[in-house]
PDB file of C-alpha atoms in Angstrom:
ATOM      1  CA  MET A   1       0.810   6.406  11.223  1.00 52.00           C
ATOM      2  CA  ARG A   2       2.308   5.839  14.674  1.00 37.00           C
ATOM      3  CA  LEU A   3       3.914   2.455  15.081  1.00 42.00           C
ATOM      4  CA  SER A   4       3.367   1.144  18.572  1.00 39.00           C
ATOM      5  CA  THR A   5       5.581  -1.896  18.975  1.00 37.00           C
ATOM      6  CA  VAL A   6       9.325  -2.214  19.380  1.00 35.00           C
ATOM      7  CA  ARG A   7      10.526  -3.259  15.979  1.00 38.00           C
ATOM      8  CA  LEU A   8      14.288  -3.073  15.836  1.00 37.00           C
ATOM      9  CA  SER A   9      15.384  -6.697  15.818  1.00 40.00           C
ATOM     10  CA  ALA A  10      19.002  -7.667  16.294  1.00 36.00           C
ATOM     11  CA  PHE A  11      19.198  -8.418  12.591  1.00 36.00           C
ATOM     12  CA  SER A  12      17.824  -5.089  11.391  1.00 43.00           C
ATOM     13  CA  PHE A  13      19.893  -3.185  13.963  1.00 39.00           C
ATOM     14  CA  VAL A  14      23.103  -4.838  12.829  1.00 37.00           C
ATOM     15  CA  ALA A  15      22.117  -4.318   9.195  1.00 42.00           C
ATOM     16  CA  PHE A  16      21.593  -0.622   9.817  1.00 45.00           C
ATOM     17  CA  LEU A  17      24.895  -0.253  11.685  1.00 42.00           C
ATOM     18  CA  GLY A  18      26.539  -1.602   8.576  1.00 44.00           C
ATOM     19  CA  LEU A  19      25.248   1.196   6.355  1.00 45.00           C
ATOM     20  CA  SER A  20      28.269   3.446   6.679  1.00 44.00           C
ATOM     21  CA  LEU A  21      30.684   0.525   6.674  1.00 39.00           C
ATOM     22  CA  ALA A  22      29.255  -0.912   3.471  1.00 41.00           C
ATOM     23  CA  ALA A  23      29.628   2.272   1.437  1.00 43.00           C
ATOM     24  CA  GLN A  24      32.813   4.037   0.467  1.00 46.00           C
ATOM     25  CA  ALA A  25      32.648   7.760   1.072  1.00 49.00           C
ATOM     26  CA  GLY A  26      31.548   9.699  -1.974  1.00 54.00           C
ATOM     27  CA  SER A  27      30.944   6.603  -4.075  1.00 82.00           C
ATOM     28  CA  ARG A  28      27.165   6.584  -3.830  1.00 94.00           C
ATOM     29  CA  PRO A  29      24.403   9.206  -4.074  1.00 96.00           C
ATOM     30  CA  LEU A  30      23.113  10.666  -0.826  1.00 97.00           C
ATOM     31  CA  ALA A  31      19.673  10.077   0.699  1.00 98.00           C
ATOM     32  CA  LEU A  32      18.449  12.240   3.566  1.00 98.00           C
ATOM     33  CA  VAL A  33      16.113  10.510   6.027  1.00 98.00           C
ATOM     34  CA  TYR A  34      14.007  12.416   8.541  1.00 97.00           C
ATOM     35  CA  LYS A  35      14.509  11.428  12.178  1.00 97.00           C
ATOM     36  CA  GLY A  36      12.776  13.355  14.916  1.00 95.00           C
ATOM     37  CA  PRO A  37       9.351  13.982  16.471  1.00 95.00           C
ATOM     38  CA  GLY A  38       6.680  12.030  14.635  1.00 92.00           C
ATOM     39  CA  SER A  39       8.995   9.337  13.262  1.00 94.00           C
ATOM     40  CA  CYS A  40       8.342   6.817  16.085  1.00 85.00           C
ATOM     41  CA  VAL A  41      11.857   7.359  17.441  1.00 77.00           C
ATOM     42  CA  SER A  42      11.141   5.706  20.791  1.00 71.00           C
ATOM     43  CA  ASP A  43       9.173   2.638  19.750  1.00 72.00           C
ATOM     44  CA  GLY A  44       9.079   1.906  16.043  1.00 66.00           C
ATOM     45  CA  HIS A  45      12.423   2.867  14.496  1.00 88.00           C
ATOM     46  CA  CYS A  46      10.724   4.046  11.308  1.00 95.00           C
ATOM     47  CA  SER A  47      13.695   6.188  10.315  1.00 97.00           C
ATOM     48  CA  GLU A  48      16.042   3.212  10.549  1.00 96.00           C
ATOM     49  CA  ALA A  49      13.743   1.123   8.350  1.00 96.00           C
ATOM     50  CA  ALA A  50      13.734   3.887   5.723  1.00 98.00           C
ATOM     51  CA  ALA A  51      17.512   4.213   5.972  1.00 98.00           C
ATOM     52  CA  ALA A  52      17.951   0.477   5.492  1.00 97.00           C
ATOM     53  CA  VAL A  53      16.035   0.451   2.192  1.00 98.00           C
ATOM     54  CA  ALA A  54      17.913   3.553   1.025  1.00 98.00           C
ATOM     55  CA  ASP A  55      21.125   1.630   1.606  1.00 98.00           C
ATOM     56  CA  ARG A  56      19.633  -1.332  -0.241  1.00 97.00           C
ATOM     57  CA  ALA A  57      18.856   1.045  -3.127  1.00 97.00           C
ATOM     58  CA  GLY A  58      22.515   2.070  -3.319  1.00 97.00           C
ATOM     59  CA  PHE A  59      22.564   5.320  -1.343  1.00 98.00           C
ATOM     60  CA  ASP A  60      24.607   6.714   1.484  1.00 98.00           C
ATOM     61  CA  VAL A  61      22.335   7.925   4.290  1.00 98.00           C
ATOM     62  CA  GLU A  62      22.279  10.953   6.568  1.00 97.00           C
ATOM     63  CA  PHE A  63      19.586  11.666   9.151  1.00 97.00           C
ATOM     64  CA  VAL A  64      18.111  15.163   9.349  1.00 97.00           C
ATOM     65  CA  GLY A  65      15.901  16.631  12.037  1.00 96.00           C
ATOM     66  CA  PRO A  66      12.893  18.975  11.906  1.00 95.00           C
ATOM     67  CA  LYS A  67      15.022  22.121  12.160  1.00 94.00           C
ATOM     68  CA  SER A  68      17.711  21.326   9.618  1.00 90.00           C
ATOM     69  CA  HIS A  69      18.738  24.291   7.479  1.00 85.00           C
ATOM     70  CA  ASP A  70      21.944  22.841   6.062  1.00 88.00           C
ATOM     71  CA  MET A  71      21.782  24.024   2.460  1.00 89.00           C
ATOM     72  CA  THR A  72      25.068  22.296   1.636  1.00 91.00           C
ATOM     73  CA  LEU A  73      23.706  18.938   2.759  1.00 93.00           C
ATOM     74  CA  PHE A  74      20.578  19.333   0.642  1.00 95.00           C
ATOM     75  CA  ARG A  75      22.628  20.414  -2.374  1.00 94.00           C
ATOM     76  CA  GLU A  76      24.576  17.158  -2.098  1.00 96.00           C
ATOM     77  CA  ALA A  77      21.478  14.960  -1.695  1.00 97.00           C
ATOM     78  CA  ALA A  78      19.565  13.167  -4.424  1.00 97.00           C
ATOM     79  CA  VAL A  79      16.464  12.264  -2.425  1.00 98.00           C
ATOM     80  CA  TYR A  80      14.705  12.990   0.872  1.00 98.00           C
ATOM     81  CA  ILE A  81      12.728  10.247   2.627  1.00 99.00           C
ATOM     82  CA  GLN A  82       9.916  10.926   5.104  1.00 98.00           C
ATOM     83  CA  PRO A  83       9.344   7.696   7.051  1.00 98.00           C
ATOM     84  CA  GLY A  84       6.300   6.350   8.840  1.00 95.00           C
ATOM     85  CA  GLY A  85       5.091   7.736  12.151  1.00 94.00           C
ATOM     86  CA  ASN A  86       2.687  10.608  12.814  1.00 94.00           C
ATOM     87  CA  SER A  87       2.447  13.307  10.157  1.00 94.00           C
ATOM     88  CA  THR A  88       0.816  15.875  12.449  1.00 93.00           C
ATOM     89  CA  GLU A  89       3.656  15.594  14.956  1.00 95.00           C
ATOM     90  CA  VAL A  90       6.143  15.970  12.114  1.00 95.00           C
ATOM     91  CA  GLY A  91       4.351  19.044  10.780  1.00 93.00           C
ATOM     92  CA  GLU A  92       4.180  20.678  14.194  1.00 95.00           C
ATOM     93  CA  ALA A  93       7.855  20.019  14.937  1.00 96.00           C
ATOM     94  CA  MET A  94       9.248  21.009  11.546  1.00 96.00           C
ATOM     95  CA  THR A  95      10.115  24.667  11.147  1.00 95.00           C
ATOM     96  CA  GLU A  96       8.648  26.679   8.285  1.00 94.00           C
ATOM     97  CA  GLY A  97      12.201  27.234   7.093  1.00 94.00           C
ATOM     98  CA  MET A  98      12.762  23.487   6.857  1.00 95.00           C
ATOM     99  CA  LYS A  99       9.486  23.050   4.971  1.00 95.00           C
ATOM    100  CA  ARG A 100      10.470  25.746   2.485  1.00 95.00           C
ATOM    101  CA  LEU A 101      13.854  24.098   2.089  1.00 96.00           C
ATOM    102  CA  LEU A 102      12.187  20.781   1.274  1.00 96.00           C
ATOM    103  CA  ARG A 103       9.822  22.330  -1.262  1.00 96.00           C
ATOM    104  CA  ASP A 104      12.733  24.157  -2.908  1.00 96.00           C
ATOM    105  CA  PHE A 105      14.817  20.969  -2.863  1.00 96.00           C
ATOM    106  CA  VAL A 106      12.165  19.113  -4.842  1.00 97.00           C
ATOM    107  CA  ALA A 107      11.362  22.018  -7.170  1.00 96.00           C
ATOM    108  CA  GLU A 108      15.035  22.235  -8.101  1.00 96.00           C
ATOM    109  CA  GLY A 109      15.357  18.549  -8.952  1.00 96.00           C
ATOM    110  CA  GLY A 110      15.509  16.584  -5.701  1.00 97.00           C
ATOM    111  CA  GLY A 111      13.377  13.547  -4.968  1.00 98.00           C
ATOM    112  CA  TYR A 112      10.845  13.005  -2.177  1.00 98.00           C
ATOM    113  CA  VAL A 113       9.693   9.600  -0.963  1.00 99.00           C
ATOM    114  CA  GLY A 114       7.001   9.231   1.690  1.00 98.00           C
ATOM    115  CA  PHE A 115       5.972   6.034   3.422  1.00 98.00           C
ATOM    116  CA  CYS A 116       2.579   6.065   5.202  1.00 96.00           C
ATOM    117  CA  ALA A 117       2.805   9.212   7.385  1.00 95.00           C
ATOM    118  CA  GLY A 118       5.266  10.550   4.828  1.00 97.00           C
ATOM    119  CA  GLY A 119       2.436  10.310   2.315  1.00 96.00           C
ATOM    120  CA  PHE A 120       0.027  12.190   4.563  1.00 96.00           C
ATOM    121  CA  PHE A 121       2.689  14.847   5.133  1.00 96.00           C
ATOM    122  CA  ALA A 122       3.302  15.481   1.422  1.00 97.00           C
ATOM    123  CA  MET A 123      -0.286  16.548   0.718  1.00 95.00           C
ATOM    124  CA  SER A 124      -1.952  19.968   0.866  1.00 94.00           C
ATOM    125  CA  PRO A 125      -2.136  21.516   4.349  1.00 90.00           C
ATOM    126  CA  PHE A 126      -5.459  22.098   6.093  1.00 86.00           C
ATOM    127  CA  PRO A 127      -6.326  23.667   9.472  1.00 86.00           C
ATOM    128  CA  GLY A 128      -5.068  21.235  12.096  1.00 84.00           C
ATOM    129  CA  TYR A 129      -2.995  19.351   9.516  1.00 86.00           C
ATOM    130  CA  PRO A 130       0.349  21.156   9.095  1.00 89.00           C
ATOM    131  CA  ARG A 131       1.491  19.338   5.973  1.00 92.00           C
ATOM    132  CA  LEU A 132       4.220  20.072   3.459  1.00 94.00           C
ATOM    133  CA  GLY A 133       2.042  20.865   0.441  1.00 95.00           C
ATOM    134  CA  LEU A 134       4.159  19.142  -2.202  1.00 97.00           C
ATOM    135  CA  ILE A 135       1.178  17.371  -3.770  1.00 97.00           C
ATOM    136  CA  ARG A 136      -2.078  19.192  -4.435  1.00 96.00           C
ATOM    137  CA  GLY A 137      -4.791  17.013  -2.935  1.00 95.00           C
ATOM    138  CA  ASP A 138      -5.786  15.279   0.274  1.00 96.00           C
ATOM    139  CA  ALA A 139      -5.221  12.012   2.112  1.00 95.00           C
ATOM    140  CA  ASP A 140      -7.684  10.150   4.292  1.00 93.00           C
ATOM    141  CA  GLY A 141      -7.436   7.154   6.595  1.00 88.00           C
ATOM    142  CA  LEU A 142      -8.259   3.673   5.401  1.00 82.00           C
ATOM    143  CA  GLU A 143     -10.828   1.773   7.479  1.00 79.00           C
ATOM    144  CA  GLU A 144      -9.010  -1.430   8.308  1.00 75.00           C
ATOM    145  CA  ASP A 145      -7.731  -3.247  11.393  1.00 73.00           C
ATOM    146  CA  SER A 146      -4.225  -2.025  12.140  1.00 78.00           C
ATOM    147  CA  PRO A 147      -1.680  -3.428  11.571  1.00 88.00           C
ATOM    148  CA  SER A 148      -2.710  -5.562   8.605  1.00 91.00           C
ATOM    149  CA  ILE A 149      -1.442  -7.176   5.459  1.00 90.00           C
ATOM    150  CA  VAL A 150      -3.530  -5.629   2.691  1.00 92.00           C
ATOM    151  CA  SER A 151      -3.837  -6.365  -1.000  1.00 93.00           C
ATOM    152  CA  VAL A 152      -2.983  -3.669  -3.524  1.00 95.00           C
ATOM    153  CA  SER A 153      -3.385  -3.844  -7.279  1.00 94.00           C
ATOM    154  CA  TRP A 154      -1.239  -2.165  -9.918  1.00 83.00           C
ATOM    155  CA  THR A 155      -2.518  -0.502 -13.039  1.00 77.00           C
ATOM    156  CA  ASP A 156      -1.481  -3.568 -15.051  1.00 72.00           C
ATOM    157  CA  GLY A 157      -3.681  -5.782 -12.850  1.00 78.00           C
ATOM    158  CA  LEU A 158      -0.886  -7.310 -10.773  1.00 85.00           C
ATOM    159  CA  ARG A 159      -1.796  -7.781  -7.103  1.00 90.00           C
ATOM    160  CA  HIS A 160       0.563  -7.758  -4.167  1.00 90.00           C
ATOM    161  CA  HIS A 161       0.265  -8.063  -0.387  1.00 91.00           C
ATOM    162  CA  VAL A 162       1.882  -5.304   1.661  1.00 93.00           C
ATOM    163  CA  TYR A 163       2.268  -4.286   5.303  1.00 93.00           C
ATOM    164  CA  TRP A 164      -0.102  -1.491   6.328  1.00 94.00           C
ATOM    165  CA  GLU A 165      -0.598   0.351   9.612  1.00 92.00           C
ATOM    166  CA  GLY A 166      -2.961   3.293   9.699  1.00 92.00           C
ATOM    167  CA  GLY A 167      -1.885   4.705   6.351  1.00 95.00           C
ATOM    168  CA  PRO A 168      -3.914   6.806   3.928  1.00 96.00           C
ATOM    169  CA  PHE A 169      -5.488   6.619   0.548  1.00 97.00           C
ATOM    170  CA  PHE A 170      -4.981   9.649  -1.681  1.00 98.00           C
ATOM    171  CA  ILE A 171      -7.492  12.075  -3.161  1.00 97.00           C
ATOM    172  CA  LEU A 172      -6.304  13.951  -6.228  1.00 97.00           C
ATOM    173  CA  PRO A 173      -8.035  16.691  -8.236  1.00 96.00           C
ATOM    174  CA  ARG A 174      -8.877  15.849 -11.838  1.00 94.00           C
ATOM    175  CA  SER A 175      -6.237  18.302 -13.011  1.00 94.00           C
ATOM    176  CA  SER A 176      -3.439  16.533 -11.112  1.00 96.00           C
ATOM    177  CA  ASN A 177      -0.388  15.431 -13.079  1.00 96.00           C
ATOM    178  CA  PHE A 178       0.218  12.589 -10.604  1.00 98.00           C
ATOM    179  CA  GLU A 179      -0.369   9.023 -11.704  1.00 97.00           C
ATOM    180  CA  VAL A 180      -1.952   6.359  -9.519  1.00 97.00           C
ATOM    181  CA  VAL A 181       0.595   3.564  -9.222  1.00 96.00           C
ATOM    182  CA  SER A 182      -1.459   1.169  -7.108  1.00 97.00           C
ATOM    183  CA  ARG A 183      -4.885   0.919  -5.497  1.00 97.00           C
ATOM    184  CA  TYR A 184      -6.211  -0.808  -2.407  1.00 96.00           C
ATOM    185  CA  ALA A 185      -8.054  -3.912  -3.540  1.00 92.00           C
ATOM    186  CA  LEU A 186     -10.741  -3.482  -0.881  1.00 90.00           C
ATOM    187  CA  ASN A 187     -12.026  -0.093  -2.091  1.00 92.00           C
ATOM    188  CA  ARG A 188     -10.065   0.794  -5.263  1.00 94.00           C
ATOM    189  CA  LYS A 189      -8.777   3.990  -3.643  1.00 96.00           C
ATOM    190  CA  PRO A 190      -5.290   5.192  -4.634  1.00 97.00           C
ATOM    191  CA  ALA A 191      -2.700   3.540  -2.395  1.00 97.00           C
ATOM    192  CA  SER A 192       0.437   4.895  -4.058  1.00 98.00           C
ATOM    193  CA  ILE A 193       0.947   7.878  -6.362  1.00 98.00           C
ATOM    194  CA  ARG A 194       3.884   9.491  -8.105  1.00 98.00           C
ATOM    195  CA  GLY A 195       4.609  12.505 -10.265  1.00 98.00           C
ATOM    196  CA  GLU A 196       6.810  15.494 -10.967  1.00 98.00           C
ATOM    197  CA  VAL A 197       6.902  18.684  -8.920  1.00 97.00           C
ATOM    198  CA  GLY A 198       8.958  21.364 -10.603  1.00 96.00           C
ATOM    199  CA  GLN A 199      12.120  19.616 -11.725  1.00 97.00           C
ATOM    200  CA  GLY A 200      11.868  16.965  -9.005  1.00 97.00           C
ATOM    201  CA  ARG A 201      10.002  13.725  -8.507  1.00 98.00           C
ATOM    202  CA  VAL A 202       7.711  12.622  -5.675  1.00 98.00           C
ATOM    203  CA  TRP A 203       6.457   9.114  -4.867  1.00 99.00           C
ATOM    204  CA  VAL A 204       4.338   8.356  -1.805  1.00 98.00           C
ATOM    205  CA  SER A 205       2.509   5.287  -0.523  1.00 98.00           C
ATOM    206  CA  GLY A 206      -0.105   4.730   2.156  1.00 97.00           C
ATOM    207  CA  TYR A 207       1.418   1.364   3.034  1.00 96.00           C
ATOM    208  CA  HIS A 208       4.883   0.306   4.191  1.00 96.00           C
ATOM    209  CA  PRO A 209       6.929  -1.409   1.464  1.00 95.00           C
ATOM    210  CA  GLU A 210      10.029  -0.650   3.560  1.00 96.00           C
ATOM    211  CA  ALA A 211       8.741  -2.713   6.506  1.00 92.00           C
ATOM    212  CA  PRO A 212      11.416  -5.179   7.686  1.00 89.00           C
ATOM    213  CA  TYR A 213      10.583  -8.728   8.630  1.00 84.00           C
ATOM    214  CA  ASP A 214      10.316  -8.048  12.365  1.00 83.00           C
ATOM    215  CA  TRP A 215       7.461  -5.571  11.834  1.00 85.00           C
ATOM    216  CA  ARG A 216       5.427  -8.456  10.438  1.00 76.00           C
ATOM    217  CA  PHE A 217       6.220 -10.846  13.263  1.00 72.00           C
ATOM    218  CA  HIS A 218       2.661 -11.041  14.564  1.00 73.00           C
ATOM    219  CA  PRO A 219       0.338 -14.063  14.794  1.00 68.00           C
ATOM    220  CA  THR A 220      -2.444 -12.367  12.809  1.00 75.00           C
ATOM    221  CA  LEU A 221      -0.223 -11.187   9.944  1.00 80.00           C
ATOM    222  CA  GLU A 222       0.629 -13.361   6.979  1.00 77.00           C
ATOM    223  CA  ASP A 223       2.289 -11.959   3.879  1.00 77.00           C
ATOM    224  CA  SER A 224       2.141 -14.650   1.224  1.00 76.00           C
ATOM    225  CA  ASP A 225       4.443 -12.620  -1.046  1.00 76.00           C
ATOM    226  CA  GLY A 226       7.265 -12.396   1.479  1.00 75.00           C
ATOM    227  CA  THR A 227       9.371  -9.412   2.506  1.00 82.00           C
ATOM    228  CA  LYS A 228      11.747  -9.181  -0.463  1.00 88.00           C
ATOM    229  CA  ALA A 229       9.104  -8.141  -2.999  1.00 87.00           C
ATOM    230  CA  ASP A 230       7.979  -5.307  -0.717  1.00 91.00           C
ATOM    231  CA  LEU A 231      11.530  -4.098  -0.147  1.00 94.00           C
ATOM    232  CA  ASP A 232      12.055  -4.104  -3.912  1.00 93.00           C
ATOM    233  CA  MET A 233       9.050  -1.752  -4.202  1.00 94.00           C
ATOM    234  CA  ALA A 234      10.608   0.615  -1.662  1.00 97.00           C
ATOM    235  CA  VAL A 235      13.909   0.498  -3.548  1.00 97.00           C
ATOM    236  CA  GLU A 236      12.150   1.378  -6.801  1.00 96.00           C
ATOM    237  CA  MET A 237      10.346   4.292  -5.135  1.00 97.00           C
ATOM    238  CA  ILE A 238      13.663   5.738  -3.979  1.00 98.00           C
ATOM    239  CA  ARG A 239      15.572   5.170  -7.199  1.00 98.00           C
ATOM    240  CA  TRP A 240      12.790   6.535  -9.404  1.00 98.00           C
ATOM    241  CA  SER A 241      12.388   9.658  -7.274  1.00 98.00           C
ATOM    242  CA  ALA A 242      16.138  10.271  -7.238  1.00 97.00           C
ATOM    243  CA  ARG A 243      16.540   9.486 -10.949  1.00 91.00           C
ATOM    244  CA  ALA A 244      19.354   7.194  -9.828  1.00 72.00           C
ATOM    245  CA  HIS A 245      19.707   4.670 -12.635  1.00 45.00           C
ATOM    246  CA  PRO A 246      16.093   3.530 -12.139  1.00 42.00           C
ATOM    247  CA  MET A 247      15.394  -0.148 -12.472  1.00 40.00           C
ATOM    248  CA  ARG A 248      13.144  -1.240 -15.304  1.00 34.00           C
ATOM    249  CA  SER A 249       9.777  -0.398 -13.825  1.00 39.00           C
ATOM    250  CA  ARG A 250       7.350  -3.201 -13.131  1.00 37.00           C
ATOM    251  CA  LEU A 251       4.635  -0.561 -12.888  1.00 35.00           C
ATOM    252  CA  ARG A 252       4.472   0.423 -16.543  1.00 35.00           C
TER     253      ARG A 252
END
């Protein structure tokens, strides 16, 4: 959900500025990252965090706003990333044309990755919740102090500690073709899910694997696993969704 503290450290800012310098034009697949209302532009820099992990995953990055209708840009892209923030603000700001473009992008083979609010946003719309409707089902808030480091467990029993701030768990109908990738240890609710929509792939999480170190710089937060393992999760989410030479999955 909304991230309330200033989180762009000198290190992460410099790292992000190096995105375009590090990649040769046309040599890497393209990731589109939402930046606009609802993506904590003024205080959390959620879009920059998502862009940084896309770069880490081997993608060039372009930001798109809530009214983007650039068909050429979407035809060139391999994956779209909806960062953390406030999903209702995103849904209210995004035009219906942009939402249709995103649904068509995925149906025709593009990837969608959603972190926290991006997970909320991907689910079925309801009155007062103007969501995208990529995934049939619902998302509900987790009852936990925010922000927190929470434990999630994978289907193979592996546990990992991840940064969480107001994110959801997911509610899927029995007929859903989506698989539960991880569950919150505290209540066994789905914390991350993935599946195919049309010809495309979608992977969303209620937590923030993309969270840089400075988001965790808080006296009450202790991540015994460290930042790298979480960033590797975010990288795998992006690469799997984009079908971009996916790493050998640790989730299977």
